[in-house]
PDB file of C-alpha atoms in Angstrom:
ATOM      1  CA  MET A   1       0.000   0.000   0.000  1.00 39.00           C
ATOM      2  CA  ALA A   2       2.787   2.410   0.841  1.00 38.00           C
ATOM      3  CA  CYS A   3       4.528   1.902  -2.475  1.00 40.00           C
ATOM      4  CA  ALA A   4       1.331   2.351  -4.471  1.00 46.00           C
ATOM      5  CA  LEU A   5       0.464   5.568  -2.658  1.00 49.00           C
ATOM      6  CA  GLY A   6       3.945   7.012  -2.630  1.00 51.00           C
ATOM      7  CA  THR A   7       5.087   6.395  -6.207  1.00 65.00           C
ATOM      8  CA  PRO A   8       4.137   9.049  -8.789  1.00 80.00           C
ATOM      9  CA  LYS A   9       4.423   8.522 -12.537  1.00 82.00           C
ATOM     10  CA  ARG A  10       7.501   9.788 -14.419  1.00 85.00           C
ATOM     11  CA  ARG A  11       7.247  11.103 -17.964  1.00 87.00           C
ATOM     12  CA  PRO A  12      10.045   9.381 -19.933  1.00 87.00           C
ATOM     13  CA  GLU A  13      10.389  12.197 -22.470  1.00 88.00           C
ATOM     14  CA  SER A  14      10.885  14.960 -19.896  1.00 89.00           C
ATOM     15  CA  GLY A  15      11.808  13.145 -16.678  1.00 89.00           C
ATOM     16  CA  ILE A  16       9.227  15.197 -14.782  1.00 90.00           C
ATOM     17  CA  TYR A  17       6.957  13.371 -12.330  1.00 89.00           C
ATOM     18  CA  TRP A  18       3.171  13.572 -12.587  1.00 87.00           C
ATOM     19  CA  PHE A  19       0.338  12.944 -10.169  1.00 83.00           C
ATOM     20  CA  ARG A  20      -2.311  10.555 -11.511  1.00 83.00           C
ATOM     21  CA  LYS A  21      -5.332   9.108  -9.726  1.00 79.00           C
ATOM     22  CA  ARG A  22      -8.525   7.464 -10.922  1.00 78.00           C
ATOM     23  CA  VAL A  23     -11.725   9.146  -9.770  1.00 75.00           C
ATOM     24  CA  PRO A  24     -14.142   6.828  -7.884  1.00 72.00           C
ATOM     25  CA  ASP A  25     -17.256   6.002  -9.890  1.00 71.00           C
ATOM     26  CA  ARG A  26     -19.490   7.640  -7.300  1.00 68.00           C
ATOM     27  CA  LEU A  27     -17.720  10.987  -7.769  1.00 70.00           C
ATOM     28  CA  LYS A  28     -17.144  11.092 -11.530  1.00 74.00           C
ATOM     29  CA  ALA A  29     -20.207  13.270 -12.053  1.00 75.00           C
ATOM     30  CA  LYS A  30     -19.029  15.777  -9.420  1.00 72.00           C
ATOM     31  CA  VAL A  31     -15.418  15.869 -10.567  1.00 71.00           C
ATOM     32  CA  GLY A  32     -16.347  15.908 -14.239  1.00 76.00           C
ATOM     33  CA  LYS A  33     -13.622  13.470 -15.299  1.00 77.00           C
ATOM     34  CA  SER A  34     -12.508   9.892 -14.739  1.00 81.00           C
ATOM     35  CA  GLU A  35      -8.886  10.664 -13.860  1.00 80.00           C
ATOM     36  CA  ILE A  36      -6.996  13.457 -12.094  1.00 79.00           C
ATOM     37  CA  LYS A  37      -3.521  14.230 -13.411  1.00 82.00           C
ATOM     38  CA  PHE A  38      -1.111  17.162 -13.332  1.00 82.00           C
ATOM     39  CA  SER A  39       2.604  17.856 -13.139  1.00 85.00           C
ATOM     40  CA  LEU A  40       4.438  17.690  -9.818  1.00 84.00           C
ATOM     41  CA  ARG A  41       7.017  20.058 -11.339  1.00 83.00           C
ATOM     42  CA  THR A  42      10.112  18.146 -10.277  1.00 85.00           C
ATOM     43  CA  ARG A  43      12.563  15.533 -11.566  1.00 88.00           C
ATOM     44  CA  ASP A  44      13.720  14.633  -8.055  1.00 85.00           C
ATOM     45  CA  PRO A  45      12.116  11.276  -7.074  1.00 84.00           C
ATOM     46  CA  ASP A  46      12.202  12.063  -3.331  1.00 80.00           C
ATOM     47  CA  VAL A  47      10.525  15.429  -3.770  1.00 81.00           C
ATOM     48  CA  ALA A  48       8.051  13.886  -6.215  1.00 81.00           C
ATOM     49  CA  ARG A  49       6.985  11.215  -3.707  1.00 80.00           C
ATOM     50  CA  LEU A  50       6.496  13.820  -1.005  1.00 79.00           C
ATOM     51  CA  ARG A  51       4.416  16.083  -3.215  1.00 80.00           C
ATOM     52  CA  ASN A  52       2.450  13.094  -4.488  1.00 80.00           C
ATOM     53  CA  LEU A  53       1.534  12.154  -0.916  1.00 77.00           C
ATOM     54  CA  GLU A  54       0.578  15.716  -0.008  1.00 77.00           C
ATOM     55  CA  VAL A  55      -1.855  15.858  -2.912  1.00 77.00           C
ATOM     56  CA  MET A  56      -3.125  12.339  -2.227  1.00 76.00           C
ATOM     57  CA  LEU A  57      -3.934  13.224   1.374  1.00 72.00           C
ATOM     58  CA  GLU A  58      -5.736  16.411   0.374  1.00 72.00           C
ATOM     59  CA  ILE A  59      -7.812  14.657  -2.269  1.00 73.00           C
ATOM     60  CA  GLU A  60      -8.694  11.625  -0.159  1.00 69.00           C
ATOM     61  CA  ARG A  61      -9.899  13.822   2.675  1.00 66.00           C
ATOM     62  CA  ALA A  62     -12.081  15.721   0.232  1.00 67.00           C
ATOM     63  CA  TRP A  63     -13.487  12.610  -1.422  1.00 65.00           C
ATOM     64  CA  ALA A  64     -14.143  10.805   1.855  1.00 62.00           C
ATOM     65  CA  GLY A  65     -16.686  13.453   2.790  1.00 57.00           C
ATOM     66  CA  TYR A  66     -18.203  13.747  -0.690  1.00 49.00           C
ATOM     67  CA  THR A  67     -17.372  17.464  -0.525  1.00 46.00           C
ATOM     68  CA  GLY A  68     -14.564  19.823  -1.388  1.00 43.00           C
ATOM     69  CA  VAL A  69     -13.847  18.167  -4.733  1.00 52.00           C
ATOM     70  CA  ASP A  70     -12.638  21.546  -5.967  1.00 51.00           C
ATOM     71  CA  LEU A  71      -9.590  20.927  -3.741  1.00 48.00           C
ATOM     72  CA  VAL A  72      -8.146  18.970  -6.663  1.00 50.00           C
ATOM     73  CA  THR A  73      -7.654  22.228  -8.540  1.00 52.00           C
ATOM     74  CA  GLY A  74      -6.288  23.845  -5.407  1.00 52.00           C
ATOM     75  CA  ALA A  75      -3.831  20.999  -4.899  1.00 54.00           C
ATOM     76  CA  ALA A  76      -2.415  21.434  -8.396  1.00 56.00           C
ATOM     77  CA  ALA A  77      -2.028  25.178  -7.858  1.00 56.00           C
ATOM     78  CA  HIS A  78      -0.362  24.515  -4.508  1.00 53.00           C
ATOM     79  CA  ILE A  79       2.248  22.345  -6.211  1.00 55.00           C
ATOM     80  CA  ARG A  80       2.973  25.034  -8.800  1.00 54.00           C
ATOM     81  CA  CYS A  81       3.714  27.538  -6.028  1.00 53.00           C
ATOM     82  CA  LYS A  82       5.992  25.258  -3.998  1.00 54.00           C
ATOM     83  CA  PRO A  83       9.770  25.706  -3.979  1.00 51.00           C
ATOM     84  CA  SER A  84      12.061  22.960  -5.266  1.00 50.00           C
ATOM     85  CA  GLY A  85      11.553  20.910  -2.095  1.00 50.00           C
ATOM     86  CA  PRO A  86      12.792  20.396   1.464  1.00 49.00           C
ATOM     87  CA  PRO A  87      16.270  19.145   2.288  1.00 46.00           C
ATOM     88  CA  ARG A  88      16.676  15.403   1.701  1.00 47.00           C
ATOM     89  CA  SER A  89      17.128  14.811   5.449  1.00 45.00           C
ATOM     90  CA  GLU A  90      13.614  16.126   6.002  1.00 46.00           C
ATOM     91  CA  THR A  91      12.029  14.430   3.005  1.00 48.00           C
ATOM     92  CA  ARG A  92      12.059  10.872   4.364  1.00 50.00           C
ATOM     93  CA  ALA A  93      10.554  11.858   7.723  1.00 49.00           C
ATOM     94  CA  SER A  94       7.853  13.940   6.046  1.00 50.00           C
ATOM     95  CA  GLU A  95       7.127  11.126   3.611  1.00 47.00           C
ATOM     96  CA  GLN A  96       6.507   8.634   6.437  1.00 50.00           C
ATOM     97  CA  VAL A  97       4.155  11.007   8.223  1.00 49.00           C
ATOM     98  CA  LEU A  98       2.200  11.592   5.026  1.00 47.00           C
ATOM     99  CA  LEU A  99       2.073   7.882   4.243  1.00 46.00           C
ATOM    100  CA  GLU A 100       0.418   7.240   7.598  1.00 50.00           C
ATOM    101  CA  ALA A 101      -1.967  10.157   7.125  1.00 48.00           C
ATOM    102  CA  VAL A 102      -2.968   9.015   3.637  1.00 46.00           C
ATOM    103  CA  ALA A 103      -3.503   5.461   4.890  1.00 48.00           C
ATOM    104  CA  GLU A 104      -5.947   6.843   7.452  1.00 51.00           C
ATOM    105  CA  ALA A 105      -7.682   9.035   4.886  1.00 50.00           C
ATOM    106  CA  VAL A 106      -8.189   6.334   2.254  1.00 57.00           C
ATOM    107  CA  PRO A 107     -11.456   4.518   3.068  1.00 66.00           C
ATOM    108  CA  VAL A 108     -11.472   0.735   3.438  1.00 78.00           C
ATOM    109  CA  THR A 109     -14.705  -0.254   1.731  1.00 84.00           C
ATOM    110  CA  LEU A 110     -16.476  -3.518   2.402  1.00 90.00           C
ATOM    111  CA  ARG A 111     -17.393  -4.064  -1.233  1.00 89.00           C
ATOM    112  CA  ALA A 112     -13.843  -3.533  -2.502  1.00 87.00           C
ATOM    113  CA  SER A 113     -12.465  -5.739   0.274  1.00 89.00           C
ATOM    114  CA  PHE A 114     -14.878  -8.524  -0.642  1.00 92.00           C
ATOM    115  CA  GLU A 115     -14.020  -8.296  -4.344  1.00 90.00           C
ATOM    116  CA  SER A 116     -10.298  -8.508  -3.572  1.00 88.00           C
ATOM    117  CA  TYR A 117     -10.853 -11.376  -1.146  1.00 92.00           C
ATOM    118  CA  ALA A 118     -13.007 -13.312  -3.616  1.00 92.00           C
ATOM    119  CA  GLN A 119     -10.402 -12.905  -6.339  1.00 90.00           C
ATOM    120  CA  GLU A 120      -7.395 -13.829  -4.195  1.00 90.00           C
ATOM    121  CA  ALA A 121      -9.122 -16.764  -2.486  1.00 91.00           C
ATOM    122  CA  GLU A 122     -10.548 -17.927  -5.837  1.00 92.00           C
ATOM    123  CA  LEU A 123     -14.011 -18.338  -4.375  1.00 90.00           C
ATOM    124  CA  ALA A 124     -16.393 -20.465  -6.379  1.00 91.00           C
ATOM    125  CA  PRO A 125     -18.815 -18.457  -8.569  1.00 91.00           C
ATOM    126  CA  ALA A 126     -21.719 -19.851  -6.552  1.00 91.00           C
ATOM    127  CA  THR A 127     -20.148 -18.588  -3.324  1.00 92.00           C
ATOM    128  CA  VAL A 128     -19.538 -15.123  -4.793  1.00 93.00           C
ATOM    129  CA  LYS A 129     -23.137 -15.012  -6.011  1.00 93.00           C
ATOM    130  CA  ARG A 130     -24.410 -16.011  -2.562  1.00 93.00           C
ATOM    131  CA  TRP A 131     -22.125 -13.777  -0.496  1.00 94.00           C
ATOM    132  CA  SER A 132     -22.071 -10.587  -2.577  1.00 93.00           C
ATOM    133  CA  PRO A 133     -25.683  -9.598  -1.722  1.00 94.00           C
ATOM    134  CA  VAL A 134     -24.871 -10.232   1.950  1.00 94.00           C
ATOM    135  CA  ILE A 135     -22.148  -7.568   1.842  1.00 94.00           C
ATOM    136  CA  ASP A 136     -24.598  -5.181   0.175  1.00 93.00           C
ATOM    137  CA  ARG A 137     -27.143  -6.005   2.870  1.00 93.00           C
ATOM    138  CA  LEU A 138     -24.701  -5.072   5.634  1.00 94.00           C
ATOM    139  CA  VAL A 139     -23.762  -1.814   3.876  1.00 92.00           C
ATOM    140  CA  GLU A 140     -27.461  -0.958   3.630  1.00 92.00           C
ATOM    141  CA  HIS A 141     -27.952  -1.727   7.322  1.00 93.00           C
ATOM    142  CA  LEU A 142     -24.964   0.380   8.391  1.00 91.00           C
ATOM    143  CA  GLY A 143     -25.702   3.292   6.083  1.00 90.00           C
ATOM    144  CA  HIS A 144     -22.072   3.455   4.940  1.00 87.00           C
ATOM    145  CA  ASP A 145     -19.379   1.321   3.292  1.00 86.00           C
ATOM    146  CA  ASP A 146     -16.382   2.154   5.484  1.00 86.00           C
ATOM    147  CA  ALA A 147     -15.002  -0.931   7.222  1.00 88.00           C
ATOM    148  CA  ARG A 148     -12.958   1.230   9.601  1.00 84.00           C
ATOM    149  CA  ARG A 149     -16.161   2.555  11.155  1.00 85.00           C
ATOM    150  CA  ILE A 150     -17.615  -0.879  11.919  1.00 90.00           C
ATOM    151  CA  ALA A 151     -17.659  -1.869  15.575  1.00 91.00           C
ATOM    152  CA  ARG A 152     -18.495  -5.222  17.131  1.00 93.00           C
ATOM    153  CA  THR A 153     -21.770  -3.755  18.393  1.00 94.00           C
ATOM    154  CA  ASP A 154     -22.725  -2.968  14.773  1.00 94.00           C
ATOM    155  CA  ILE A 155     -22.274  -6.600  13.750  1.00 95.00           C
ATOM    156  CA  VAL A 156     -24.237  -7.795  16.786  1.00 95.00           C
ATOM    157  CA  ALA A 157     -27.086  -5.386  15.997  1.00 95.00           C
ATOM    158  CA  TRP A 158     -27.148  -6.570  12.374  1.00 95.00           C
ATOM    159  CA  LYS A 159     -27.214 -10.195  13.483  1.00 94.00           C
ATOM    160  CA  ASP A 160     -30.123  -9.491  15.829  1.00 94.00           C
ATOM    161  CA  ALA A 161     -32.004  -7.658  13.063  1.00 94.00           C
ATOM    162  CA  LEU A 162     -31.614 -10.622  10.711  1.00 94.00           C
ATOM    163  CA  LEU A 163     -32.950 -13.023  13.328  1.00 93.00           C
ATOM    164  CA  LYS A 164     -35.933 -10.749  14.040  1.00 94.00           C
ATOM    165  CA  GLU A 165     -36.729 -10.773  10.319  1.00 92.00           C
ATOM    166  CA  GLY A 166     -37.123 -14.526  10.548  1.00 92.00           C
ATOM    167  CA  LYS A 167     -33.812 -15.615   9.080  1.00 92.00           C
ATOM    168  CA  ALA A 168     -32.850 -19.088  10.259  1.00 92.00           C
ATOM    169  CA  SER A 169     -30.120 -18.991  12.870  1.00 92.00           C
ATOM    170  CA  ARG A 170     -28.074 -21.485  10.882  1.00 91.00           C
ATOM    171  CA  THR A 171     -28.317 -19.284   7.753  1.00 93.00           C
ATOM    172  CA  VAL A 172     -27.291 -16.193   9.712  1.00 94.00           C
ATOM    173  CA  ARG A 173     -24.301 -18.078  11.096  1.00 93.00           C
ATOM    174  CA  ASP A 174     -23.161 -19.961   7.995  1.00 93.00           C
ATOM    175  CA  VAL A 175     -23.913 -17.354   5.308  1.00 93.00           C
ATOM    176  CA  TYR A 176     -24.354 -13.833   6.669  1.00 95.00           C
ATOM    177  CA  LEU A 177     -21.794 -13.797   9.457  1.00 95.00           C
ATOM    178  CA  ALA A 178     -19.416 -16.164   7.680  1.00 94.00           C
ATOM    179  CA  SER A 179     -19.132 -13.962   4.589  1.00 94.00           C
ATOM    180  CA  VAL A 180     -18.680 -10.741   6.556  1.00 95.00           C
ATOM    181  CA  ARG A 181     -16.205 -12.318   8.978  1.00 95.00           C
ATOM    182  CA  ALA A 182     -14.084 -13.653   6.106  1.00 95.00           C
ATOM    183  CA  THR A 183     -14.134 -10.305   4.295  1.00 94.00           C
ATOM    184  CA  LEU A 184     -13.132  -8.312   7.357  1.00 94.00           C
ATOM    185  CA  GLN A 185     -10.426 -10.829   8.230  1.00 94.00           C
ATOM    186  CA  TYR A 186      -8.996 -10.395   4.751  1.00 91.00           C
ATOM    187  CA  ALA A 187      -8.833  -6.629   5.355  1.00 89.00           C
ATOM    188  CA  VAL A 188      -7.034  -7.302   8.650  1.00 89.00           C
ATOM    189  CA  ASP A 189      -4.567  -9.646   6.968  1.00 89.00           C
ATOM    190  CA  GLN A 190      -3.811  -6.966   4.357  1.00 82.00           C
ATOM    191  CA  GLY A 191      -3.060  -4.454   7.102  1.00 79.00           C
ATOM    192  CA  HIS A 192      -6.078  -2.304   6.296  1.00 79.00           C
ATOM    193  CA  LEU A 193      -7.860  -2.896   9.619  1.00 82.00           C
ATOM    194  CA  PRO A 194      -6.433  -3.311  13.135  1.00 84.00           C
ATOM    195  CA  GLU A 195      -8.901  -6.045  14.107  1.00 90.00           C
ATOM    196  CA  ASN A 196     -11.913  -8.012  12.891  1.00 94.00           C
ATOM    197  CA  PRO A 197     -15.099  -6.709  14.583  1.00 93.00           C
ATOM    198  CA  ALA A 198     -17.029  -9.824  13.521  1.00 93.00           C
ATOM    199  CA  GLU A 199     -14.502 -12.311  14.878  1.00 91.00           C
ATOM    200  CA  ARG A 200     -16.225 -13.130  18.166  1.00 88.00           C
ATOM    201  CA  VAL A 201     -19.847 -12.557  17.124  1.00 92.00           C
ATOM    202  CA  LYS A 202     -21.690 -15.866  17.344  1.00 91.00           C
ATOM    203  CA  VAL A 203     -25.176 -17.230  16.716  1.00 90.00           C
ATOM    204  CA  ARG A 204     -26.621 -19.932  18.909  1.00 87.00           C
ATOM    205  CA  VAL A 205     -27.965 -22.691  16.645  1.00 84.00           C
ATOM    206  CA  LYS A 206     -30.369 -25.258  18.024  1.00 77.00           C
ATOM    207  CA  LYS A 207     -29.010 -28.757  17.750  1.00 75.00           C
ATOM    208  CA  SER A 208     -30.978 -31.222  15.637  1.00 66.00           C
ATOM    209  CA  LEU A 209     -33.055 -33.711  17.590  1.00 62.00           C
ATOM    210  CA  HIS A 210     -32.388 -37.368  16.847  1.00 62.00           C
ATOM    211  CA  GLU A 211     -35.521 -39.357  17.651  1.00 65.00           C
ATOM    212  CA  ARG A 212     -33.904 -42.695  16.836  1.00 66.00           C
ATOM    213  CA  GLU A 213     -30.518 -44.250  16.269  1.00 71.00           C
ATOM    214  CA  LYS A 214     -29.004 -44.510  12.812  1.00 73.00           C
ATOM    215  CA  GLY A 215     -29.642 -47.680  10.854  1.00 75.00           C
ATOM    216  CA  PHE A 216     -32.661 -49.915  10.298  1.00 80.00           C
ATOM    217  CA  ASP A 217     -34.653 -51.754  12.895  1.00 82.00           C
ATOM    218  CA  HIS A 218     -35.451 -55.476  12.492  1.00 85.00           C
ATOM    219  CA  GLU A 219     -38.755 -54.929  10.723  1.00 87.00           C
ATOM    220  CA  GLU A 220     -37.227 -52.502   8.221  1.00 87.00           C
ATOM    221  CA  ALA A 221     -34.313 -54.830   7.520  1.00 86.00           C
ATOM    222  CA  ARG A 222     -36.720 -57.750   6.994  1.00 89.00           C
ATOM    223  CA  THR A 223     -38.757 -55.692   4.497  1.00 91.00           C
ATOM    224  CA  ILE A 224     -35.674 -54.714   2.491  1.00 88.00           C
ATOM    225  CA  LEU A 225     -34.217 -58.206   2.351  1.00 89.00           C
ATOM    226  CA  ALA A 226     -37.576 -59.772   1.477  1.00 91.00           C
ATOM    227  CA  ALA A 227     -37.852 -57.421  -1.494  1.00 90.00           C
ATOM    228  CA  THR A 228     -34.622 -58.838  -2.936  1.00 89.00           C
ATOM    229  CA  LEU A 229     -36.352 -62.187  -3.444  1.00 89.00           C
ATOM    230  CA  ARG A 230     -38.950 -60.763  -5.810  1.00 89.00           C
ATOM    231  CA  ALA A 231     -38.540 -61.519  -9.498  1.00 87.00           C
ATOM    232  CA  ALA A 232     -37.019 -58.656 -11.485  1.00 84.00           C
ATOM    233  CA  SER A 233     -38.815 -57.048 -14.420  1.00 85.00           C
ATOM    234  CA  GLU A 234     -38.079 -58.377 -17.902  1.00 84.00           C
ATOM    235  CA  ARG A 235     -36.699 -54.941 -18.781  1.00 85.00           C
ATOM    236  CA  THR A 236     -34.089 -55.156 -15.993  1.00 86.00           C
ATOM    237  CA  SER A 237     -30.587 -56.102 -17.136  1.00 89.00           C
ATOM    238  CA  VAL A 238     -28.918 -59.235 -15.789  1.00 88.00           C
ATOM    239  CA  GLU A 239     -26.313 -57.097 -13.977  1.00 87.00           C
ATOM    240  CA  MET A 240     -28.917 -54.852 -12.329  1.00 87.00           C
ATOM    241  CA  ALA A 241     -31.038 -57.808 -11.295  1.00 88.00           C
ATOM    242  CA  ALA A 242     -27.992 -59.432  -9.657  1.00 88.00           C
ATOM    243  CA  ALA A 243     -27.120 -56.178  -7.869  1.00 88.00           C
ATOM    244  CA  ARG A 244     -30.658 -55.790  -6.503  1.00 88.00           C
ATOM    245  CA  ARG A 245     -30.562 -59.403  -5.345  1.00 89.00           C
ATOM    246  CA  TRP A 246     -27.196 -59.480  -3.593  1.00 90.00           C
ATOM    247  CA  VAL A 247     -26.068 -55.964  -2.632  1.00 90.00           C
ATOM    248  CA  PRO A 248     -28.566 -55.613   0.271  1.00 89.00           C
ATOM    249  CA  TRP A 249     -27.506 -59.010   1.648  1.00 91.00           C
ATOM    250  CA  LEU A 250     -23.816 -58.157   1.410  1.00 89.00           C
ATOM    251  CA  CYS A 251     -24.472 -54.860   3.193  1.00 87.00           C
ATOM    252  CA  ALA A 252     -26.451 -56.592   5.927  1.00 88.00           C
ATOM    253  CA  TYR A 253     -23.737 -59.199   6.410  1.00 86.00           C
ATOM    254  CA  SER A 254     -20.708 -56.875   6.310  1.00 87.00           C
ATOM    255  CA  GLY A 255     -22.126 -53.588   7.615  1.00 84.00           C
ATOM    256  CA  ALA A 256     -20.717 -51.792   4.559  1.00 85.00           C
ATOM    257  CA  ARG A 257     -22.522 -49.019   2.692  1.00 85.00           C
ATOM    258  CA  VAL A 258     -24.162 -49.578  -0.701  1.00 84.00           C
ATOM    259  CA  ASN A 259     -21.586 -47.451  -2.551  1.00 83.00           C
ATOM    260  CA  GLU A 260     -18.746 -49.361  -0.853  1.00 84.00           C
ATOM    261  CA  ILE A 261     -20.130 -52.669  -2.104  1.00 84.00           C
ATOM    262  CA  THR A 262     -21.053 -51.560  -5.615  1.00 82.00           C
ATOM    263  CA  CYS A 263     -17.655 -50.009  -6.307  1.00 80.00           C
ATOM    264  CA  LEU A 264     -16.050 -53.432  -5.766  1.00 75.00           C
ATOM    265  CA  SER A 265     -17.701 -54.761  -8.887  1.00 59.00           C
ATOM    266  CA  GLY A 266     -15.289 -52.782 -11.091  1.00 53.00           C
TER     267      GLY A 266
END
């Protein structure tokens, strides 16, 4: 992240560094263009990185609040008025401070985090299709898409709201919370979040009641084995008729499953 934020583009023909940044889709109408670019007016890479970060911080702060987009023009003018740059001994320290400030200013969105996670983890298309609306649902519930602003209490409140709507507790646990927890953990692993607010949020799922033990009782076993003695239809192949006759008996004698017996025939 630091390298991406702190590395401006250098024009090969002139050697002068330029600031370039894509405008978020939600702000293209306000900004009036899809990309911001202007000269940083220096060939010094250290000075260029510092100026690039200064502009980045100013723009991200403006965009984060959906206001002050005209600061882009002001940032370019500010660069034109700057002297050649601070002494090199001061540049590195200033660059680190700005890197940290820009990292705080750049929003960590849930949707973008999920898209990156899905791509890196190579989630199955069916999983992406199932989980993507869940992320949108959480964003709608929160009223924003900034992962940094999510607290554990927000996830708990969302979980409670889903249960009150009638969502099955198992679905809330295995789909809703699972997708959000994985997405936020990915953001933590990338260094974008300090912790995962959904990590310890749990849903109590009622255990299934087993009214009887697994397997057949004597009467059921007698019915199945008696059926093997019936004559097969004329349309039944010799192999199928033999399987229907002997597979149930072999299973009853050995305790093996049907698929374990039938695969031995190959």
